[in-house]
PDB file of C-alpha atoms in Angstrom:
ATOM      1  CA  UNK J  12     -85.842  45.466 -27.350  1.00 61.00           C
ATOM      2  CA  UNK J  13     -83.721  47.848 -29.363  1.00 67.00           C
ATOM      3  CA  UNK J  14     -83.598  47.321 -33.083  1.00 93.00           C
ATOM      4  CA  UNK J  15     -85.652  47.545 -36.211  1.00 96.00           C
ATOM      5  CA  UNK J  16     -88.767  45.450 -36.623  1.00 96.00           C
ATOM      6  CA  UNK J  17     -91.088  44.822 -39.517  1.00 97.00           C
ATOM      7  CA  UNK J  18     -94.627  43.533 -39.565  1.00 97.00           C
ATOM      8  CA  UNK J  19     -96.167  41.448 -40.840  1.00 97.00           C
ATOM      9  CA  UNK J  20     -93.362  39.043 -41.688  1.00 97.00           C
ATOM     10  CA  UNK J  21     -95.577  37.216 -44.187  1.00 98.00           C
ATOM     11  CA  UNK J  22     -98.624  38.476 -46.021  1.00 98.00           C
ATOM     12  CA  UNK J  23    -100.804  37.024 -48.745  1.00 98.00           C
ATOM     13  CA  UNK J  24    -103.263  39.365 -50.395  1.00 98.00           C
ATOM     14  CA  UNK J  25    -105.290  39.685 -53.562  1.00 97.00           C
ATOM     15  CA  UNK J  26    -104.892  41.991 -56.506  1.00 98.00           C
ATOM     16  CA  UNK J  27    -106.462  45.383 -55.871  1.00 97.00           C
ATOM     17  CA  UNK J  28    -106.347  45.251 -52.088  1.00 98.00           C
ATOM     18  CA  UNK J  29    -104.556  47.794 -49.960  1.00 98.00           C
ATOM     19  CA  UNK J  30    -101.656  46.530 -47.903  1.00 98.00           C
ATOM     20  CA  UNK J  31     -99.545  48.320 -45.323  1.00 98.00           C
ATOM     21  CA  UNK J  32     -96.169  47.091 -44.193  1.00 98.00           C
ATOM     22  CA  UNK J  33     -94.985  48.492 -40.890  1.00 98.00           C
ATOM     23  CA  UNK J  34     -91.457  49.399 -39.859  1.00 98.00           C
ATOM     24  CA  UNK J  35     -90.365  50.527 -36.404  1.00 98.00           C
ATOM     25  CA  UNK J  36     -86.871  51.392 -35.156  1.00 97.00           C
ATOM     26  CA  UNK J  37     -85.736  52.224 -31.652  1.00 95.00           C
ATOM     27  CA  UNK J  38     -82.389  53.903 -32.377  1.00 92.00           C
ATOM     28  CA  UNK J  39     -83.806  57.326 -33.329  1.00 89.00           C
ATOM     29  CA  UNK J  40     -81.982  57.056 -36.638  1.00 92.00           C
ATOM     30  CA  UNK J  41     -82.651  59.958 -38.958  1.00 91.00           C
ATOM     31  CA  UNK J  42     -82.768  57.951 -42.159  1.00 92.00           C
ATOM     32  CA  UNK J  43     -85.186  55.174 -42.999  1.00 94.00           C
ATOM     33  CA  UNK J  44     -85.493  53.239 -46.230  1.00 95.00           C
ATOM     34  CA  UNK J  45     -87.734  50.750 -47.978  1.00 97.00           C
ATOM     35  CA  UNK J  46     -86.155  48.283 -50.401  1.00 97.00           C
ATOM     36  CA  UNK J  47     -87.688  45.461 -52.367  1.00 97.00           C
ATOM     37  CA  UNK J  48     -85.708  42.380 -53.248  1.00 97.00           C
ATOM     38  CA  UNK J  49     -86.438  40.299 -56.300  1.00 94.00           C
ATOM     39  CA  UNK J  50     -84.400  37.554 -57.920  1.00 87.00           C
ATOM     40  CA  UNK J  51     -82.089  39.019 -60.507  1.00 84.00           C
ATOM     41  CA  UNK J  52     -82.617  42.595 -59.374  1.00 87.00           C
ATOM     42  CA  UNK J  53     -80.931  42.712 -56.012  1.00 90.00           C
ATOM     43  CA  UNK J  54     -82.164  45.383 -53.630  1.00 94.00           C
ATOM     44  CA  UNK J  55     -84.039  48.279 -55.172  1.00 94.00           C
ATOM     45  CA  UNK J  56     -84.909  51.429 -53.277  1.00 94.00           C
ATOM     46  CA  UNK J  57     -88.601  52.296 -53.182  1.00 96.00           C
ATOM     47  CA  UNK J  58     -88.712  55.323 -50.879  1.00 95.00           C
ATOM     48  CA  UNK J  59     -86.539  56.840 -48.215  1.00 93.00           C
ATOM     49  CA  UNK J  60     -86.897  59.434 -45.500  1.00 93.00           C
ATOM     50  CA  UNK J  61     -84.273  61.754 -44.078  1.00 89.00           C
ATOM     51  CA  UNK J  62     -86.376  62.794 -41.071  1.00 91.00           C
ATOM     52  CA  UNK J  63     -89.945  62.946 -39.854  1.00 93.00           C
ATOM     53  CA  UNK J  64     -92.228  64.486 -42.488  1.00 92.00           C
ATOM     54  CA  UNK J  65     -89.478  64.310 -45.145  1.00 92.00           C
ATOM     55  CA  UNK J  66     -89.735  61.560 -47.742  1.00 94.00           C
ATOM     56  CA  UNK J  67     -88.382  61.095 -51.230  1.00 92.00           C
ATOM     57  CA  UNK J  68     -88.705  58.646 -54.097  1.00 93.00           C
ATOM     58  CA  UNK J  69     -86.191  55.964 -54.845  1.00 91.00           C
ATOM     59  CA  UNK J  70     -85.700  53.890 -57.975  1.00 90.00           C
ATOM     60  CA  UNK J  71     -89.084  52.110 -58.048  1.00 94.00           C
ATOM     61  CA  UNK J  72     -91.713  54.253 -56.244  1.00 96.00           C
ATOM     62  CA  UNK J  73     -94.725  53.664 -58.506  1.00 97.00           C
ATOM     63  CA  UNK J  74     -97.615  51.986 -56.730  1.00 97.00           C
ATOM     64  CA  UNK J  75     -96.303  52.739 -53.255  1.00 98.00           C
ATOM     65  CA  UNK J  76     -97.024  55.412 -50.669  1.00 98.00           C
ATOM     66  CA  UNK J  77     -95.049  56.214 -47.527  1.00 97.00           C
ATOM     67  CA  UNK J  78     -95.399  58.489 -44.570  1.00 96.00           C
ATOM     68  CA  UNK J  79     -93.271  59.380 -41.587  1.00 96.00           C
ATOM     69  CA  UNK J  80     -95.130  61.275 -38.921  1.00 95.00           C
ATOM     70  CA  UNK J  81     -92.796  59.978 -36.188  1.00 95.00           C
ATOM     71  CA  UNK J  82     -89.066  59.407 -36.373  1.00 95.00           C
ATOM     72  CA  UNK J  83     -89.368  55.766 -35.332  1.00 96.00           C
ATOM     73  CA  UNK J  84     -92.052  54.638 -37.794  1.00 97.00           C
ATOM     74  CA  UNK J  85     -91.975  54.378 -41.568  1.00 98.00           C
ATOM     75  CA  UNK J  86     -94.962  52.490 -42.998  1.00 98.00           C
ATOM     76  CA  UNK J  87     -95.139  51.453 -46.637  1.00 98.00           C
ATOM     77  CA  UNK J  88     -98.564  51.219 -48.274  1.00 98.00           C
ATOM     78  CA  UNK J  89     -99.504  49.482 -51.486  1.00 98.00           C
ATOM     79  CA  UNK J  90    -102.734  51.274 -52.340  1.00 95.00           C
ATOM     80  CA  UNK J  91    -103.908  48.722 -54.895  1.00 97.00           C
ATOM     81  CA  UNK J  92    -101.672  45.685 -54.892  1.00 98.00           C
ATOM     82  CA  UNK J  93    -100.601  44.103 -58.167  1.00 98.00           C
ATOM     83  CA  UNK J  94     -98.930  40.740 -58.834  1.00 97.00           C
ATOM     84  CA  UNK J  95     -95.736  42.522 -59.842  1.00 97.00           C
ATOM     85  CA  UNK J  96     -95.473  43.764 -56.266  1.00 98.00           C
ATOM     86  CA  UNK J  97     -94.966  40.220 -54.990  1.00 98.00           C
ATOM     87  CA  UNK J  98     -91.577  40.532 -53.361  1.00 98.00           C
ATOM     88  CA  UNK J  99     -89.594  40.596 -50.152  1.00 98.00           C
ATOM     89  CA  UNK J 100     -89.607  44.052 -48.626  1.00 98.00           C
ATOM     90  CA  UNK J 101     -86.832  45.255 -46.361  1.00 98.00           C
ATOM     91  CA  UNK J 102     -86.950  48.280 -44.157  1.00 97.00           C
ATOM     92  CA  UNK J 103     -83.638  49.790 -43.050  1.00 96.00           C
ATOM     93  CA  UNK J 104     -82.418  52.680 -40.970  1.00 94.00           C
ATOM     94  CA  UNK J 105     -79.165  54.578 -40.575  1.00 91.00           C
ATOM     95  CA  UNK J 106     -77.860  57.571 -38.721  1.00 87.00           C
ATOM     96  CA  UNK J 107     -77.076  60.854 -40.451  1.00 79.00           C
ATOM     97  CA  UNK J 108     -73.509  61.058 -41.727  1.00 74.00           C
ATOM     98  CA  UNK J 109     -73.720  64.654 -42.887  1.00 70.00           C
ATOM     99  CA  UNK J 110     -76.357  63.838 -45.455  1.00 68.00           C
ATOM    100  CA  UNK J 111     -74.656  60.659 -46.580  1.00 74.00           C
ATOM    101  CA  UNK J 112     -75.820  57.096 -45.970  1.00 75.00           C
ATOM    102  CA  UNK J 113     -74.194  55.387 -43.028  1.00 82.00           C
ATOM    103  CA  UNK J 114     -74.329  51.742 -42.048  1.00 90.00           C
ATOM    104  CA  UNK J 115     -77.751  50.362 -42.878  1.00 93.00           C
ATOM    105  CA  UNK J 116     -79.507  48.270 -40.251  1.00 95.00           C
ATOM    106  CA  UNK J 117     -82.071  46.057 -41.921  1.00 96.00           C
ATOM    107  CA  UNK J 118     -85.256  44.608 -40.556  1.00 97.00           C
ATOM    108  CA  UNK J 119     -85.957  40.903 -41.018  1.00 96.00           C
ATOM    109  CA  UNK J 120     -88.056  41.503 -44.112  1.00 97.00           C
ATOM    110  CA  UNK J 121     -91.704  41.152 -45.055  1.00 98.00           C
ATOM    111  CA  UNK J 122     -92.564  38.547 -47.658  1.00 97.00           C
ATOM    112  CA  UNK J 123     -95.583  39.719 -49.641  1.00 98.00           C
ATOM    113  CA  UNK J 124     -97.484  37.555 -52.102  1.00 98.00           C
ATOM    114  CA  UNK J 125    -100.140  39.124 -54.299  1.00 98.00           C
ATOM    115  CA  UNK J 126    -102.509  36.612 -55.884  1.00 96.00           C
TER     116      UNK J 126
ATOM    117  CA  UNK D  13     -77.621  53.977 -61.667  1.00 77.00           C
ATOM    118  CA  UNK D  14     -77.180  50.385 -60.528  1.00 88.00           C
ATOM    119  CA  UNK D  15     -73.560  49.269 -60.102  1.00 94.00           C
ATOM    120  CA  UNK D  16     -72.383  46.157 -61.900  1.00 95.00           C
ATOM    121  CA  UNK D  17     -71.071  43.245 -59.876  1.00 97.00           C
ATOM    122  CA  UNK D  18     -68.939  40.365 -61.075  1.00 96.00           C
ATOM    123  CA  UNK D  19     -68.918  37.478 -60.993  1.00 97.00           C
ATOM    124  CA  UNK D  20     -72.592  36.692 -60.518  1.00 96.00           C
ATOM    125  CA  UNK D  21     -71.749  33.504 -58.692  1.00 96.00           C
ATOM    126  CA  UNK D  22     -68.666  31.687 -57.489  1.00 96.00           C
ATOM    127  CA  UNK D  23     -68.041  28.351 -55.818  1.00 96.00           C
ATOM    128  CA  UNK D  24     -64.949  27.872 -53.692  1.00 94.00           C
ATOM    129  CA  UNK D  25     -63.453  25.210 -51.514  1.00 95.00           C
ATOM    130  CA  UNK D  26     -62.840  26.115 -47.902  1.00 95.00           C
ATOM    131  CA  UNK D  27     -59.530  27.945 -47.587  1.00 95.00           C
ATOM    132  CA  UNK D  28     -59.511  29.400 -51.091  1.00 96.00           C
ATOM    133  CA  UNK D  29     -59.553  33.094 -51.881  1.00 95.00           C
ATOM    134  CA  UNK D  30     -62.204  35.092 -53.723  1.00 95.00           C
ATOM    135  CA  UNK D  31     -62.491  38.529 -55.255  1.00 96.00           C
ATOM    136  CA  UNK D  32     -65.799  40.227 -55.955  1.00 97.00           C
ATOM    137  CA  UNK D  33     -65.856  43.328 -58.110  1.00 97.00           C
ATOM    138  CA  UNK D  34     -68.196  46.288 -58.238  1.00 97.00           C
ATOM    139  CA  UNK D  35     -68.068  48.998 -60.874  1.00 96.00           C
ATOM    140  CA  UNK D  36     -69.994  52.125 -61.737  1.00 93.00           C
ATOM    141  CA  UNK D  37     -70.152  54.393 -64.742  1.00 90.00           C
ATOM    142  CA  UNK D  38     -70.702  57.420 -62.507  1.00 85.00           C
ATOM    143  CA  UNK D  39     -68.368  59.244 -60.160  1.00 86.00           C
ATOM    144  CA  UNK D  40     -68.720  57.722 -56.724  1.00 86.00           C
ATOM    145  CA  UNK D  41     -68.573  59.157 -53.241  1.00 86.00           C
ATOM    146  CA  UNK D  42     -68.644  55.843 -51.420  1.00 89.00           C
ATOM    147  CA  UNK D  43     -69.010  52.102 -51.788  1.00 93.00           C
ATOM    148  CA  UNK D  44     -70.779  49.929 -49.232  1.00 94.00           C
ATOM    149  CA  UNK D  45     -70.538  46.151 -48.902  1.00 95.00           C
ATOM    150  CA  UNK D  46     -73.160  43.854 -47.389  1.00 96.00           C
ATOM    151  CA  UNK D  47     -73.538  40.101 -46.996  1.00 96.00           C
ATOM    152  CA  UNK D  48     -76.862  38.321 -46.975  1.00 97.00           C
ATOM    153  CA  UNK D  49     -77.355  34.742 -45.930  1.00 96.00           C
ATOM    154  CA  UNK D  50     -80.264  32.804 -47.329  1.00 93.00           C
ATOM    155  CA  UNK D  51     -83.552  33.851 -45.728  1.00 92.00           C
ATOM    156  CA  UNK D  52     -81.956  36.586 -43.675  1.00 95.00           C
ATOM    157  CA  UNK D  53     -81.512  40.333 -43.878  1.00 95.00           C
ATOM    158  CA  UNK D  54     -78.381  41.890 -45.369  1.00 96.00           C
ATOM    159  CA  UNK D  55     -75.640  42.625 -42.860  1.00 95.00           C
ATOM    160  CA  UNK D  56     -73.180  45.484 -43.116  1.00 94.00           C
ATOM    161  CA  UNK D  57     -69.526  44.696 -43.810  1.00 93.00           C
ATOM    162  CA  UNK D  58     -67.837  48.022 -44.519  1.00 91.00           C
ATOM    163  CA  UNK D  59     -67.975  51.439 -46.154  1.00 90.00           C
ATOM    164  CA  UNK D  60     -65.218  52.844 -48.311  1.00 90.00           C
ATOM    165  CA  UNK D  61     -65.062  56.541 -49.033  1.00 84.00           C
ATOM    166  CA  UNK D  62     -63.462  58.167 -52.065  1.00 77.00           C
ATOM    167  CA  UNK D  63     -59.770  58.566 -51.559  1.00 70.00           C
ATOM    168  CA  UNK D  64     -58.740  55.066 -52.559  1.00 61.00           C
ATOM    169  CA  UNK D  65     -58.779  53.658 -49.087  1.00 65.00           C
ATOM    170  CA  UNK D  66     -58.644  50.021 -48.256  1.00 65.00           C
ATOM    171  CA  UNK D  67     -60.405  48.593 -45.269  1.00 67.00           C
ATOM    172  CA  UNK D  68     -60.343  45.240 -43.618  1.00 67.00           C
ATOM    173  CA  UNK D  69     -62.472  43.136 -41.383  1.00 68.00           C
ATOM    174  CA  UNK D  70     -60.680  39.990 -40.231  1.00 72.00           C
ATOM    175  CA  UNK D  71     -60.032  38.085 -43.451  1.00 84.00           C
ATOM    176  CA  UNK D  72     -62.373  40.232 -45.511  1.00 91.00           C
ATOM    177  CA  UNK D  73     -60.983  43.431 -46.970  1.00 91.00           C
ATOM    178  CA  UNK D  74     -61.910  45.831 -49.734  1.00 93.00           C
ATOM    179  CA  UNK D  75     -60.423  48.529 -51.896  1.00 90.00           C
ATOM    180  CA  UNK D  76     -61.896  51.497 -53.725  1.00 91.00           C
ATOM    181  CA  UNK D  77     -60.299  52.862 -56.861  1.00 89.00           C
ATOM    182  CA  UNK D  78     -61.799  56.307 -57.226  1.00 85.00           C
ATOM    183  CA  UNK D  79     -60.337  56.938 -60.666  1.00 86.00           C
ATOM    184  CA  UNK D  80     -61.838  53.773 -62.114  1.00 89.00           C
ATOM    185  CA  UNK D  81     -65.044  53.947 -60.014  1.00 90.00           C
ATOM    186  CA  UNK D  82     -64.412  50.382 -58.958  1.00 93.00           C
ATOM    187  CA  UNK D  83     -64.344  48.524 -55.703  1.00 94.00           C
ATOM    188  CA  UNK D  84     -63.190  45.000 -54.956  1.00 95.00           C
ATOM    189  CA  UNK D  85     -64.005  42.800 -51.990  1.00 95.00           C
ATOM    190  CA  UNK D  86     -61.321  40.289 -51.023  1.00 94.00           C
ATOM    191  CA  UNK D  87     -62.096  37.170 -49.036  1.00 94.00           C
ATOM    192  CA  UNK D  88     -58.984  35.269 -48.018  1.00 92.00           C
ATOM    193  CA  UNK D  89     -58.812  31.728 -46.697  1.00 89.00           C
ATOM    194  CA  UNK D  90     -62.569  31.461 -47.049  1.00 90.00           C
ATOM    195  CA  UNK D  91     -64.605  29.797 -44.330  1.00 92.00           C
ATOM    196  CA  UNK D  92     -67.925  28.028 -44.589  1.00 94.00           C
ATOM    197  CA  UNK D  93     -69.505  30.978 -42.783  1.00 93.00           C
ATOM    198  CA  UNK D  94     -68.597  33.258 -45.696  1.00 94.00           C
ATOM    199  CA  UNK D  95     -71.244  31.674 -47.875  1.00 96.00           C
ATOM    200  CA  UNK D  96     -73.990  34.051 -48.913  1.00 96.00           C
ATOM    201  CA  UNK D  97     -74.797  36.754 -51.395  1.00 97.00           C
ATOM    202  CA  UNK D  98     -72.603  39.831 -51.380  1.00 97.00           C
ATOM    203  CA  UNK D  99     -73.988  43.180 -52.439  1.00 97.00           C
ATOM    204  CA  UNK D 100     -72.176  46.369 -53.160  1.00 96.00           C
ATOM    205  CA  UNK D 101     -74.016  49.640 -52.783  1.00 94.00           C
ATOM    206  CA  UNK D 102     -72.844  52.898 -54.263  1.00 92.00           C
ATOM    207  CA  UNK D 103     -73.427  56.552 -53.565  1.00 88.00           C
ATOM    208  CA  UNK D 104     -72.819  59.070 -56.326  1.00 81.00           C
ATOM    209  CA  UNK D 105     -70.361  61.892 -55.989  1.00 68.00           C
ATOM    210  CA  UNK D 106     -72.761  64.638 -56.994  1.00 60.00           C
ATOM    211  CA  UNK D 107     -75.814  66.223 -55.332  1.00 52.00           C
ATOM    212  CA  UNK D 108     -74.387  66.130 -51.854  1.00 54.00           C
ATOM    213  CA  UNK D 109     -77.044  65.715 -49.239  1.00 52.00           C
ATOM    214  CA  UNK D 110     -79.551  64.032 -51.509  1.00 54.00           C
ATOM    215  CA  UNK D 111     -77.845  60.772 -52.218  1.00 61.00           C
ATOM    216  CA  UNK D 112     -79.361  57.326 -52.299  1.00 79.00           C
ATOM    217  CA  UNK D 113     -77.575  54.058 -51.872  1.00 86.00           C
ATOM    218  CA  UNK D 114     -78.013  51.958 -54.994  1.00 90.00           C
ATOM    219  CA  UNK D 115     -77.256  48.247 -54.799  1.00 94.00           C
ATOM    220  CA  UNK D 116     -75.882  45.873 -57.387  1.00 94.00           C
ATOM    221  CA  UNK D 117     -77.595  42.585 -58.203  1.00 94.00           C
ATOM    222  CA  UNK D 118     -75.325  40.592 -55.937  1.00 96.00           C
ATOM    223  CA  UNK D 119     -72.684  37.871 -56.111  1.00 97.00           C
ATOM    224  CA  UNK D 120     -73.605  34.481 -54.729  1.00 96.00           C
ATOM    225  CA  UNK D 121     -70.676  32.881 -52.951  1.00 97.00           C
ATOM    226  CA  UNK D 122     -70.801  29.200 -52.063  1.00 96.00           C
ATOM    227  CA  UNK D 123     -68.081  27.657 -49.923  1.00 95.00           C
ATOM    228  CA  UNK D 124     -67.839  23.886 -49.939  1.00 94.00           C
ATOM    229  CA  UNK D 125     -65.838  21.772 -47.456  1.00 92.00           C
TER     230      UNK D 125
END
């Protein structure tokens, strides 16, 4: 089915473990984004990508790694998870509006708990 | 830089009107509005580009005052389905081609019968 999907939807892990959150979109959108959502902070941008093999930092990139070898996939990796990374993570995609952000299509979110 | 939204929360009776404000200290290129229901992903409402345009979507409309770097979202004759958290997102006016959408902390709107 067309759309944007995230996996896993729920994940519990321990401090220090590596975790990868997957994001897949079927629209061939140029832009993909990772946001984290925490109470009182709204949505904060972690990393974004304008195209395959092009990624850039957002507001809160520390502790996260991304890659984009294919247009449709944008995985987010926490190399050594910390409790402060407990959050709901949203992946989003949008088409290219001349370098500007268009309508964002969000995935359903991945709820990560770090113990 | 994160835009500032006000109010943080508002409770309305069905049929009442609401205004949610979003302001930035930086020159803006665009303002985006999203609504998020509890436990769900944010959903796009509209984008306003600099030029002071006003857009509408049924009984939800918005304005963008470029000079004041402010946007307002207007919900008229509110319905129960309007409940949720509203986020504005802003794109700066500089560094064309390398912009990032920055969201405010949200306004929680509760509509009661």
